[in-house]
mmCIF file of C-alpha atoms in Angstrom:
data_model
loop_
_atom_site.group_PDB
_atom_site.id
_atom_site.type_symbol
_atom_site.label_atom_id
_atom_site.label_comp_id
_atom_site.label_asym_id
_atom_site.label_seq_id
_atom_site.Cartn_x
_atom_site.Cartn_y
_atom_site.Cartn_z
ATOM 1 C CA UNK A 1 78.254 320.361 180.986
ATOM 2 C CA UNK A 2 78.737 317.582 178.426
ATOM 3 C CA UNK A 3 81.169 315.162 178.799
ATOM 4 C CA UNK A 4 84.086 315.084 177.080
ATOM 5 C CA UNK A 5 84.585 311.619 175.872
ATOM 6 C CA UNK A 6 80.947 311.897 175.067
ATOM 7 C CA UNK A 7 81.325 314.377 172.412
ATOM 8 C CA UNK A 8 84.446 313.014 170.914
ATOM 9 C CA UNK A 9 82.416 309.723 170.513
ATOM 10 C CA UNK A 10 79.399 311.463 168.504
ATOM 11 C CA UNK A 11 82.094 313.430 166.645
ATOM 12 C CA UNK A 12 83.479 310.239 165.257
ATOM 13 C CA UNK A 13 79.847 309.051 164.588
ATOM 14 C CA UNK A 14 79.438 312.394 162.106
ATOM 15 C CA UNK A 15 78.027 314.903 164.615
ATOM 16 C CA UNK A 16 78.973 318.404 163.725
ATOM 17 C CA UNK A 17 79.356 320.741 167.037
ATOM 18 C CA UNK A 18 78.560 324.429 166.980
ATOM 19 C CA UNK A 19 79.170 325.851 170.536
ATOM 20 C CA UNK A 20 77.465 323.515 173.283
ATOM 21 C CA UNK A 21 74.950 321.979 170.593
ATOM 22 C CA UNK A 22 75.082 319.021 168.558
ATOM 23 C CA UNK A 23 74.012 321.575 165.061
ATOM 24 C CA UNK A 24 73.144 318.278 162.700
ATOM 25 C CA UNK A 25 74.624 315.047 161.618
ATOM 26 C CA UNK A 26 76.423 316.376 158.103
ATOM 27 C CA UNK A 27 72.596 317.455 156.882
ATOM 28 C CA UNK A 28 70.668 320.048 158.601
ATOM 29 C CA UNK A 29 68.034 320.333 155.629
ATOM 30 C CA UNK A 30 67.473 317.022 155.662
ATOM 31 C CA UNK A 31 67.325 316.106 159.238
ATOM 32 C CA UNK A 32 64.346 318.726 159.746
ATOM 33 C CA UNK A 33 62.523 317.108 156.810
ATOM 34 C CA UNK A 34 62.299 313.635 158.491
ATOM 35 C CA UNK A 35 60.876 315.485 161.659
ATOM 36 C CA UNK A 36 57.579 315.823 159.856
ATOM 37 C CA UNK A 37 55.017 313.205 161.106
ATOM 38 C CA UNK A 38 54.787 311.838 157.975
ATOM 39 C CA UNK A 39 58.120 311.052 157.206
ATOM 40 C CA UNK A 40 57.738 307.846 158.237
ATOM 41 C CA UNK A 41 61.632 307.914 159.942
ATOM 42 C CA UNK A 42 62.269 307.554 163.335
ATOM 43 C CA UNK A 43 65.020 309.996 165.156
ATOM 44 C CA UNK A 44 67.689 309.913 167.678
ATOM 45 C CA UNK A 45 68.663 313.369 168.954
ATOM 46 C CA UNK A 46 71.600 314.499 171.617
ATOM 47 C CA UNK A 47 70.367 316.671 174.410
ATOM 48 C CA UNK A 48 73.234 318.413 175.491
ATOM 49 C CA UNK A 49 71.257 321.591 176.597
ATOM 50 C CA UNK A 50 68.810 319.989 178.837
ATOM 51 C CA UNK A 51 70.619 318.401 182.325
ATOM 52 C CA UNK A 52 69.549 317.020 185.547
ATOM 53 C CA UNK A 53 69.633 317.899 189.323
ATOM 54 C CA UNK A 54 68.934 315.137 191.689
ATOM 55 C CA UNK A 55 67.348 315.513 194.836
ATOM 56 C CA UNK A 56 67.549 313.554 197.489
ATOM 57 C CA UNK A 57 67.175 312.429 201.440
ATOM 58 C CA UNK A 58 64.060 311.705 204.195
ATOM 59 C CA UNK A 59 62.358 315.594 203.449
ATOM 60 C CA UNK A 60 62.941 315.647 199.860
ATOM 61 C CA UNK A 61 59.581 315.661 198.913
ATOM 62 C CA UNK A 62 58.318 317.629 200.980
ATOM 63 C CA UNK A 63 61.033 320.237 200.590
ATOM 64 C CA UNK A 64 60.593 320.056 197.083
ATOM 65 C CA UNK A 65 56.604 319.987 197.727
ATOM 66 C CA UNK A 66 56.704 323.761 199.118
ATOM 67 C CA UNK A 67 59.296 325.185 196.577
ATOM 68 C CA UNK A 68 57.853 323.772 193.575
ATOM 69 C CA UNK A 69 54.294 325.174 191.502
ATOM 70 C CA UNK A 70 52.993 321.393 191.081
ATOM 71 C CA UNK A 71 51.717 318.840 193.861
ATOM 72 C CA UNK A 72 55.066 317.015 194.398
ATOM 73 C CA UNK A 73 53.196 314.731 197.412
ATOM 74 C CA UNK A 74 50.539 313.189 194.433
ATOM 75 C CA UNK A 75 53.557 312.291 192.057
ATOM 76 C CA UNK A 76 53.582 308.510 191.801
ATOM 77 C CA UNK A 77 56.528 306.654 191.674
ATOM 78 C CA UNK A 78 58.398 305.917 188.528
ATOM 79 C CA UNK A 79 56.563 308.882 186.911
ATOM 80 C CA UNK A 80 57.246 312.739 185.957
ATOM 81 C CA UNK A 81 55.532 315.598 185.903
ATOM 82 C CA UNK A 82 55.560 319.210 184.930
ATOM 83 C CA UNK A 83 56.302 322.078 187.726
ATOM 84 C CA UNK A 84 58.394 325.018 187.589
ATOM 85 C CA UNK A 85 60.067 327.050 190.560
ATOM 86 C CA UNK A 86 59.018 330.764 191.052
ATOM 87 C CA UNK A 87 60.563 333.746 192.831
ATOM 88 C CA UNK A 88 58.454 335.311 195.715
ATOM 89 C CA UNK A 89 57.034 338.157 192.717
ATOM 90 C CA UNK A 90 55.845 334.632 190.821
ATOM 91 C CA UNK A 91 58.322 334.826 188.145
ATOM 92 C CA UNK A 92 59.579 331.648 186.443
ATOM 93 C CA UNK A 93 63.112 330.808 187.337
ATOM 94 C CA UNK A 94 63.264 327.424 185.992
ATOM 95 C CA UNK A 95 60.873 325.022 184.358
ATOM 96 C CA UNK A 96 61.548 321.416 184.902
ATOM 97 C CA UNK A 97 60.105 317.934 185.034
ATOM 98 C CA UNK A 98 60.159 316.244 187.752
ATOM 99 C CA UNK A 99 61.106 312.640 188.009
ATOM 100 C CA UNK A 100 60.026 310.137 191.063
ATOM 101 C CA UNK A 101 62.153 307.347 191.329
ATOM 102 C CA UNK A 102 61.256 305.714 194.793
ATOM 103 C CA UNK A 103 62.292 308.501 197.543
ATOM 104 C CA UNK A 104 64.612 310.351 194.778
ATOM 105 C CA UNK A 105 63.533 313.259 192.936
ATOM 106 C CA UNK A 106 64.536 314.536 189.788
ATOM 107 C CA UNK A 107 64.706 318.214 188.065
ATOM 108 C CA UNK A 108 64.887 317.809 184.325
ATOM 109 C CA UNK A 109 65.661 321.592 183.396
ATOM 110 C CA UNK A 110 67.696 323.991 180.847
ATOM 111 C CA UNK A 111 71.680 323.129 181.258
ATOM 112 C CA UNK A 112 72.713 327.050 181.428
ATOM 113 C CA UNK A 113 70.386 327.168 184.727
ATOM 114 C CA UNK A 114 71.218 323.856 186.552
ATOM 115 C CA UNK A 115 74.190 325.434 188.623
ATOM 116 C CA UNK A 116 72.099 328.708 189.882
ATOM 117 C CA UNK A 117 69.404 326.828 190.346
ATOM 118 C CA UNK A 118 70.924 323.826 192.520
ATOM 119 C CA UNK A 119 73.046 326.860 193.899
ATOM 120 C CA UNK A 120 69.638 328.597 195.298
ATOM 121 C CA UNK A 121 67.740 325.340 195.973
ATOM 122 C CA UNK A 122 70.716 324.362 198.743
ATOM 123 C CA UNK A 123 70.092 327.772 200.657
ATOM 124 C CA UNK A 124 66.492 326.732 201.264
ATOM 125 C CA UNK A 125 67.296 323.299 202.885
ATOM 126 C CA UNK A 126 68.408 324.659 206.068
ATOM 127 C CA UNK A 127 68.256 321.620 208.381
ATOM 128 C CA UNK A 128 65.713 319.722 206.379
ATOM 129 C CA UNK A 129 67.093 316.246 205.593
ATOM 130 C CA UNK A 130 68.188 317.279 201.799
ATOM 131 C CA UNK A 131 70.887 316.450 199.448
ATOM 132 C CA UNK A 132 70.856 318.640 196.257
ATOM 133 C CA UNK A 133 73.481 316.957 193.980
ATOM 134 C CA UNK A 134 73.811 318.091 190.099
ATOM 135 C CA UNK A 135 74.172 315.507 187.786
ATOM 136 C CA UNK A 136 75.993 316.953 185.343
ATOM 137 C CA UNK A 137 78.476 314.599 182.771
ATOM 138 C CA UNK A 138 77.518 311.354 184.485
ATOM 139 C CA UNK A 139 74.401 311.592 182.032
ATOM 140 C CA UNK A 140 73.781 311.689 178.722
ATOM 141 C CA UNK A 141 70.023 312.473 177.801
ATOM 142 C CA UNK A 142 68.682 311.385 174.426
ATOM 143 C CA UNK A 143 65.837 312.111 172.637
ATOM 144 C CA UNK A 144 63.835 309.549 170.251
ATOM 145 C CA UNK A 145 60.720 309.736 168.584
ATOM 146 C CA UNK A 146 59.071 308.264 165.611
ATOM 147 C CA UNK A 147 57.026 305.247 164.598
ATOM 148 C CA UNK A 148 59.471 303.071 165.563
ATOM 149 C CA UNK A 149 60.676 304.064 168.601
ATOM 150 C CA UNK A 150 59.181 301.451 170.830
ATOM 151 C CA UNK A 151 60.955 298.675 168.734
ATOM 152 C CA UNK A 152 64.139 300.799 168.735
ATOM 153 C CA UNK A 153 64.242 300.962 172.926
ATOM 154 C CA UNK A 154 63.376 297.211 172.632
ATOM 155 C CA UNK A 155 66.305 296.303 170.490
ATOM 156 C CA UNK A 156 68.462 298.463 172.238
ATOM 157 C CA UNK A 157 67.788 296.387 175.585
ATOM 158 C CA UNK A 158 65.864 299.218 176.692
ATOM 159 C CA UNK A 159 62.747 299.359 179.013
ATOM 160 C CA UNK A 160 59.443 300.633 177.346
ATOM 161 C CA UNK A 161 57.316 302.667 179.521
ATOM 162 C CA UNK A 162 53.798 301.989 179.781
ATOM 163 C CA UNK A 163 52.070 305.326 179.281
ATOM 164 C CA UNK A 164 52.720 309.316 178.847
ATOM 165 C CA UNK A 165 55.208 310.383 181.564
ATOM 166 C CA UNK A 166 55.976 307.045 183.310
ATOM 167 C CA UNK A 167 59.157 306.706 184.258
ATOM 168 C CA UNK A 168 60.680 302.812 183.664
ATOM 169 C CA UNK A 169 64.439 302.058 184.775
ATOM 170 C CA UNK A 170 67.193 300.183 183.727
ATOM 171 C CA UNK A 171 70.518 299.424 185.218
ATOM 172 C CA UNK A 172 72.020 302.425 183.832
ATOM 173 C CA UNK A 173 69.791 304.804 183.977
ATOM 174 C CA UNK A 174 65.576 305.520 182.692
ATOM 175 C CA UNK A 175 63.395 305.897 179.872
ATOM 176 C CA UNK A 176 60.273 309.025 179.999
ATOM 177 C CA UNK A 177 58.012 308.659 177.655
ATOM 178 C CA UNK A 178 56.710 312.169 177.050
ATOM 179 C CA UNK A 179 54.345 311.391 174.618
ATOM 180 C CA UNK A 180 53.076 308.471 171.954
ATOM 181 C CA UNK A 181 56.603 307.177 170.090
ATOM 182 C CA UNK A 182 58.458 310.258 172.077
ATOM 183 C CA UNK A 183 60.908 309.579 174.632
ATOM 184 C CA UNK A 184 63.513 310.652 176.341
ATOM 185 C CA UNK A 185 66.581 308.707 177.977
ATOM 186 C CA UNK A 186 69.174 309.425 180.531
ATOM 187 C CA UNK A 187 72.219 307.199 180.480
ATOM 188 C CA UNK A 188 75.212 306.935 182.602
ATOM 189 C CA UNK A 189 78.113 308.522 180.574
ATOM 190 C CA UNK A 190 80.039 305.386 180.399
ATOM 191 C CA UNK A 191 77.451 303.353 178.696
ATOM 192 C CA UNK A 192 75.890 306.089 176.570
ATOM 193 C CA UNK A 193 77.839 305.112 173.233
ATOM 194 C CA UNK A 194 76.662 301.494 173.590
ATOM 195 C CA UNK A 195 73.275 302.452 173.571
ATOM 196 C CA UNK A 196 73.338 305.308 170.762
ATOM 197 C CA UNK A 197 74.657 302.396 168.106
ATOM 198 C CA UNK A 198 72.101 300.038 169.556
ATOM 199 C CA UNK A 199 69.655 302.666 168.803
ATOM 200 C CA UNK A 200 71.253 304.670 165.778
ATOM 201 C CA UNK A 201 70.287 300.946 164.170
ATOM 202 C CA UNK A 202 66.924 301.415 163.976
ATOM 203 C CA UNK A 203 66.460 305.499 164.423
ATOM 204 C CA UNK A 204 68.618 307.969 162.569
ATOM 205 C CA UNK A 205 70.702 310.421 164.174
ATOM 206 C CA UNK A 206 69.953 314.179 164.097
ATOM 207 C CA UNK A 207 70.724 317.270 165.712
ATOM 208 C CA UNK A 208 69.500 318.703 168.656
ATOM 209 C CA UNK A 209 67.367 321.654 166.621
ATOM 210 C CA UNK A 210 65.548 318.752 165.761
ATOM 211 C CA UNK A 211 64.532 317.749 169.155
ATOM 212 C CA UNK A 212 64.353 321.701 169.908
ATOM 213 C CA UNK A 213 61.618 322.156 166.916
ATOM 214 C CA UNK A 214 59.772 319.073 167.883
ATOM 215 C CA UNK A 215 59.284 321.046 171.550
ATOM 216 C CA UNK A 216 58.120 323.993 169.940
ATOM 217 C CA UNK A 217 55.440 321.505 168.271
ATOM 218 C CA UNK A 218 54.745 320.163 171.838
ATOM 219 C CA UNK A 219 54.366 323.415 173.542
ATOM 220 C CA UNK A 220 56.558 322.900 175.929
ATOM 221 C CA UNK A 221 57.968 325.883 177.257
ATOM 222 C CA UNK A 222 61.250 325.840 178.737
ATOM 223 C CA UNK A 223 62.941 328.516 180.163
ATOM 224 C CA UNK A 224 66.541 329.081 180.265
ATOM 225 C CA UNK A 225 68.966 331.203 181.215
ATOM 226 C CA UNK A 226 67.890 334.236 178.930
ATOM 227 C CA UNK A 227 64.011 334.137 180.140
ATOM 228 C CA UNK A 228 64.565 333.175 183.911
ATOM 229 C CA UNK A 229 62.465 335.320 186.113
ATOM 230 C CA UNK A 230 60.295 337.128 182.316
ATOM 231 C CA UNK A 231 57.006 335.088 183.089
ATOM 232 C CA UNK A 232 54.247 333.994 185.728
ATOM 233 C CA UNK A 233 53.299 330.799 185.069
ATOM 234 C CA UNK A 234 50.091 331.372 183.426
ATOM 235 C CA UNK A 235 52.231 334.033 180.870
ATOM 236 C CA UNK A 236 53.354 330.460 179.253
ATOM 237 C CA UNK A 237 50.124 328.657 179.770
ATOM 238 C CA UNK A 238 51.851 326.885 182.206
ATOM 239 C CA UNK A 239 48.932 325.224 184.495
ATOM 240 C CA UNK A 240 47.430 323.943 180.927
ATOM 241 C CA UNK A 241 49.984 321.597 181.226
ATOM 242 C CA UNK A 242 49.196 320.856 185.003
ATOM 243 C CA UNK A 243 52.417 322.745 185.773
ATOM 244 C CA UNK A 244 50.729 324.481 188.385
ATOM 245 C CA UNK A 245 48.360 323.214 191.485
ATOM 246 C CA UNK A 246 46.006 326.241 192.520
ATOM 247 C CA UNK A 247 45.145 323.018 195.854
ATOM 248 C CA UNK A 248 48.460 322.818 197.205
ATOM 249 C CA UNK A 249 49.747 324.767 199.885
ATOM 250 C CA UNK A 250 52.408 327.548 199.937
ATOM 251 C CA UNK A 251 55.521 328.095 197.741
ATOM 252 C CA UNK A 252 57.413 331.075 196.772
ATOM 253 C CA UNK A 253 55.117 333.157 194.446
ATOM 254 C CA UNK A 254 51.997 331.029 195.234
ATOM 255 C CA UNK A 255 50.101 334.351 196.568
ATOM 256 C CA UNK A 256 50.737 335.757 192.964
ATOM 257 C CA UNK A 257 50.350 332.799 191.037
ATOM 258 C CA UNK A 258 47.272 332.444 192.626
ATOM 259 C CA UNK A 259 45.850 335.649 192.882
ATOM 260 C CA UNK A 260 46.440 336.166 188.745
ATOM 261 C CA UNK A 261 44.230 333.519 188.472
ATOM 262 C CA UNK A 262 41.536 334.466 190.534
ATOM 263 C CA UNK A 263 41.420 337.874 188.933
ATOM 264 C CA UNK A 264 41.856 336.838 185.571
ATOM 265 C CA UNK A 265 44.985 339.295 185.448
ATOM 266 C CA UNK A 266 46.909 337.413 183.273
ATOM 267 C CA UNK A 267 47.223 339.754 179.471
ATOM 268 C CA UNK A 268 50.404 337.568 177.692
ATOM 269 C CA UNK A 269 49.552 334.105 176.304
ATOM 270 C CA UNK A 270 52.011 331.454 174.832
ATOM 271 C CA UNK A 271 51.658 331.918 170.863
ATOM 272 C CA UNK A 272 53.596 330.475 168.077
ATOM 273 C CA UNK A 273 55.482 332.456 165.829
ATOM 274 C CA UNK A 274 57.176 332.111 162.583
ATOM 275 C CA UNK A 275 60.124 334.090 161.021
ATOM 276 C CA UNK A 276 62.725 334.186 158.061
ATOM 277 C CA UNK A 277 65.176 335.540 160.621
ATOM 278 C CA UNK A 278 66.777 333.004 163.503
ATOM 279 C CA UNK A 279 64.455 333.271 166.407
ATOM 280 C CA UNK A 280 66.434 332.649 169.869
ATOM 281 C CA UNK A 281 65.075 332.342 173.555
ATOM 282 C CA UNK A 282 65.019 336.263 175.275
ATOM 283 C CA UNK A 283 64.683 338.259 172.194
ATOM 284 C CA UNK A 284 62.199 340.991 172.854
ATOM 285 C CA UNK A 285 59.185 341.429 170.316
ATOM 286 C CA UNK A 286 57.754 345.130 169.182
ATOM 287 C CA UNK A 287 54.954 346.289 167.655
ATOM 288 C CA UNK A 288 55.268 349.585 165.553
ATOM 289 C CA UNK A 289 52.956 352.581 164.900
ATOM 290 C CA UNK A 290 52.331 355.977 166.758
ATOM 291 C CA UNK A 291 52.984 354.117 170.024
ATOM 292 C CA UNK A 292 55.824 351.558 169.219
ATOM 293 C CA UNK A 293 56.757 349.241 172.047
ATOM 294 C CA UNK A 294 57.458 345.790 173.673
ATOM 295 C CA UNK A 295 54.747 343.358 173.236
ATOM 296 C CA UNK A 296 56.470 339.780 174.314
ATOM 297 C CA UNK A 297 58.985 337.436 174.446
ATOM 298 C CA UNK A 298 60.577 334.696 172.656
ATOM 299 C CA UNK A 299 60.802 331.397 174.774
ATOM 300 C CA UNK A 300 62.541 329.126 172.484
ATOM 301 C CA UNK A 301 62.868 329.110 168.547
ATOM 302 C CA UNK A 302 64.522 326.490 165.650
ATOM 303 C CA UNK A 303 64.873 326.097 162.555
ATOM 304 C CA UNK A 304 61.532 325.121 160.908
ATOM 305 C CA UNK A 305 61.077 321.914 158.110
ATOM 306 C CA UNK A 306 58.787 324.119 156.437
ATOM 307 C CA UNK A 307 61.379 327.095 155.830
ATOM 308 C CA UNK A 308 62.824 329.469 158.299
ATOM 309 C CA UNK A 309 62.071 329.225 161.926
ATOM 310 C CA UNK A 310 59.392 328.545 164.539
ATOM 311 C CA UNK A 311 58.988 329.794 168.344
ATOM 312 C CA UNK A 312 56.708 329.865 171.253
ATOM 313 C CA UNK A 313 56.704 333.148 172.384
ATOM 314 C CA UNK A 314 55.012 335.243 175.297
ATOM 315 C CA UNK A 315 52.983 337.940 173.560
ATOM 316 C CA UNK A 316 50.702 340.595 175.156
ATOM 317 C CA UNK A 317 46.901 339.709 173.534
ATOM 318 C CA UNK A 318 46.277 342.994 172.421
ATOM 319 C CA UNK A 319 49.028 342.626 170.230
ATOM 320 C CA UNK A 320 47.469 339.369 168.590
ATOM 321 C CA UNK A 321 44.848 340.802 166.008
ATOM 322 C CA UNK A 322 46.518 340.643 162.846
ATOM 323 C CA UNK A 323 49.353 343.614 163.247
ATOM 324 C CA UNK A 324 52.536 342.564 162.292
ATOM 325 C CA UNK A 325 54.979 342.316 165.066
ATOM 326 C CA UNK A 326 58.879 342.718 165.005
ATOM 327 C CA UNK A 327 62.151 341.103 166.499
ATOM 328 C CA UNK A 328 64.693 342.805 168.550
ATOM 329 C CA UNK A 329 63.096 346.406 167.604
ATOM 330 C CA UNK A 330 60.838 348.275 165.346
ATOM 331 C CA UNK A 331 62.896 347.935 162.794
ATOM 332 C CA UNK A 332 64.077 344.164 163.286
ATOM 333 C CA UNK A 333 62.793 340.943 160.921
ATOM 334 C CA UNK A 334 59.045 341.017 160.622
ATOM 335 C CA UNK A 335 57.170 337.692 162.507
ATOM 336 C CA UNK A 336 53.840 336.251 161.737
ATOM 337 C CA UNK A 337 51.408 335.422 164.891
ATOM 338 C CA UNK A 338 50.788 331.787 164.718
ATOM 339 C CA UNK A 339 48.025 330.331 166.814
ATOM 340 C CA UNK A 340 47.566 330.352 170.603
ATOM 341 C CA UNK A 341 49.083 327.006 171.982
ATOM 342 C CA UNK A 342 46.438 326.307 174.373
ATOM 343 C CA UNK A 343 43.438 328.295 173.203
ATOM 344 C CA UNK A 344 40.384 327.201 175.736
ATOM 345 C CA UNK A 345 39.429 330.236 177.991
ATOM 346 C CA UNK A 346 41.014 330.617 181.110
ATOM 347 C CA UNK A 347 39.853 328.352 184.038
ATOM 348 C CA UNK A 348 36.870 330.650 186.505
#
C-alpha cells in the first residue's frame, strides 16, 4: 500500500525497489555500516512495510480499551504506546502502537496485516460509536535516527517531541519519538517529498533493512502476516515492553494471557539469533538429534553490519543451552543462540 507517486519520487532520488521494500540507496554494504552507533551518521529510512489504521468516533477508546492487551483509558494524549490484539486462544494477531491524538486513535502495525485486521476490528463495533478507517497511501512513514536527528526534524520544519513515545503534530501529519535520536514520522503523501530533501540534508538515506535491523536491536517484535496468531504475548516478551496490562479488564484472550502468567506457563522466550543464511519472519527453527523437532520461530530478521543476518526469534528454553539449532529443517543453515532480549525473571 505505497503510493505510487511516492515511489517514483524516491526512485529518482536513487532508491532501488525489490518487491514492496525500499532494498538500499545504490549501497547496501555501506548503508548497514553507518547503522552502527558509532558511525557517527545520522539515517533516513522509508517504511513502506509498516502502515496505519485510524480509529475513530465518541466509543473509540473504549472499544479499543476492551479489544486491545494494553490500558488504552491511561494513554495520554499526544503519546503512543505498545499493545497488541489477541484471538480468544491469546494468540497475537497484530502488534501495534498505539497513537492518541485528542479523541483519535492510532494502530501503527505490519502493512501485509492492516486490511484483515481493520477488516475484523469493524465486525466488533456493532453499534458502538466507531469509525475504523485505514490509512493506507495518504501516509508516508519515515524512519530517522542518529546523533543528529533532533537538528535534522528542526531544519526540516519539523516538531521535536519531548520524550520517548510522545507524540508532537504538525500540519501534515506527527513525529514519535521511539527512543533517544530515534523517530518515526508520518506525512501526508502529498508533502512527503518536501520533507525527505529537507531531511535527506542533514541525514542520509538508506533502505528499509536498515530501519528493520535497527528493530531487531530494539527488540521490538512485530508480527506480520507470516507469524499472526504463532505467539501469546509473553512468547515475545511482550508485557516487558508494557504491551500487556495484567489490571485492565477483559479482552479477547485476556483469560489466557492472564492465566500464563499466573502459572508461570510460559516455555518460549524472545532470543536473538544470528545466521549466514537470510533469516525471514515465519521460518520454523529445529533442533536435531535422536528426537529432532520444532523449537521456535523467527519474528523478523535483516541483514546484519557485522556480516550475515540478525533476528528475534521465539525459541522454546530448553532449546537454549548451547545446541545448535537449524532453519527451515534439520538439515537447513545452522543459527547461533544470541542472548535473551529481556532476561530478568518473569514477574510472580
Amino acid at each position: 500500500m505505497t503510493h505510487p507517486d511516492w515511489h517514483a519520487f524516491l526512485g529518482a532520488a536513487g532508491a532501488r525497489l525489490v518487491n514492496t521494500e525500499i532494498a538500499d540507496f545504490g549501497d547496501a554494504a555501506a548503508e548497514l555500516q553507518v547503522a552502527r552507533a558509532d558511525s557517527g551518521e545520522t539515517l533516513l529510512a522509508p517504511l513502506p512495510h509498516l502502515t496505519l489504521i485510524r480509529c475513530s468516533g465518541d466509543d473509540a477508546r473504549e472499544f479499543l480499551h476492551n479489544q486491545l492487551t494494553s490500558d488504552v483509558r491511561r494513554l495520554a494524549d499526544a503519546s503512543a504506546q505498545p499493545a497488541a490484539w489477541c484471538t480468544a486462544k491469546g494468540r497475537m494477531l497484530a502488534s501495534f502502537f498505539l497513537l492518541r491524538e485528542d479523541a483519535t486513535y492510532t494502530l501503527r502495525l505490519a502493512t501485509d496485516l492492516s486490511a484483515a485486521i481493520a477488516k475484523r476490528l469493524r465486525l466488533y463495533v456493532l453499534r458502538s460509536k466507531v469509525k475504523i478507517d485505514e490509512v493506507g497511501t495518504a501516509r508516508v512513514l519515515l524512519g530517522l535516527s542518529g546523533p543528529h536527528a533532533v537538528s535534522a526534524l528542526a531544519s526540516a520544519g519539523l516538531p521535536v517531541p519531548a520524550a520517548d513515545l510522545a507524540l508532537a503534530h504538525f500540519a501534515t501529519g506527527w513525529v514519535l519519538r521511539r527512543a533517544e535520536n530515534r523517530y518515526e514520522i508520518a506525512i501526508d503523501a502529498a508533502d512527503a517529498p518536501t520533507r525527505w530533501q529537507a531531511l535527506a540534508k542533514q541525514a542520509r538515506p538508506v533502505g528499509t533493512p536498515v530501519w528493520r535491523w535497527q528493530e531487531i536491536r530494539a527488540g521490538w517484535p512485530l508480527v506480520v502476516a507470516a507469524t499472526s496468531e504463532e505467539f501469546v504475548p509473553q512468547m515475545a516478551d511482550f508485557e516487558k515492553i508494557d504491551g500487556v496490562s495484567f489490571q485492565k479488564g477483559c479482552y479477547p484472550g485476556q483469560e489466557v494471557v492472564a492465566r500464563t502468567r499466573y502459572l508461570g506457563k510460559i516455555k518460549r522466550h524472545l532470543y536473538r539469533l544470528h545466521s549466514e543464511a537470510p533469516l525471514a519472519a515465519g521460518e520454523a527453527l529445529w533442533v536435531g538429534g535422536d528426537a529432532p523437532q520444532a523449537c521456535g520461530c523467527v519474528v523478523d530478521g535483516a541483514p546484519s553490519p557485522a556480516g550475515g543476518f540478525e533476528a528475534l526469534a521465539v525459541i522454546q528454553e530448553e532449546f537454549t543451552d548451547g545446541r545448535t539449532l537449524h532453519l527451515g529443517d534439520v538439515d537447513g543453515a545452522a543459527l547461533s543462540i544470541g542472548a535473551r532480549v529481556h532476561p530478568e525473571e518473569e514477574s510472580a
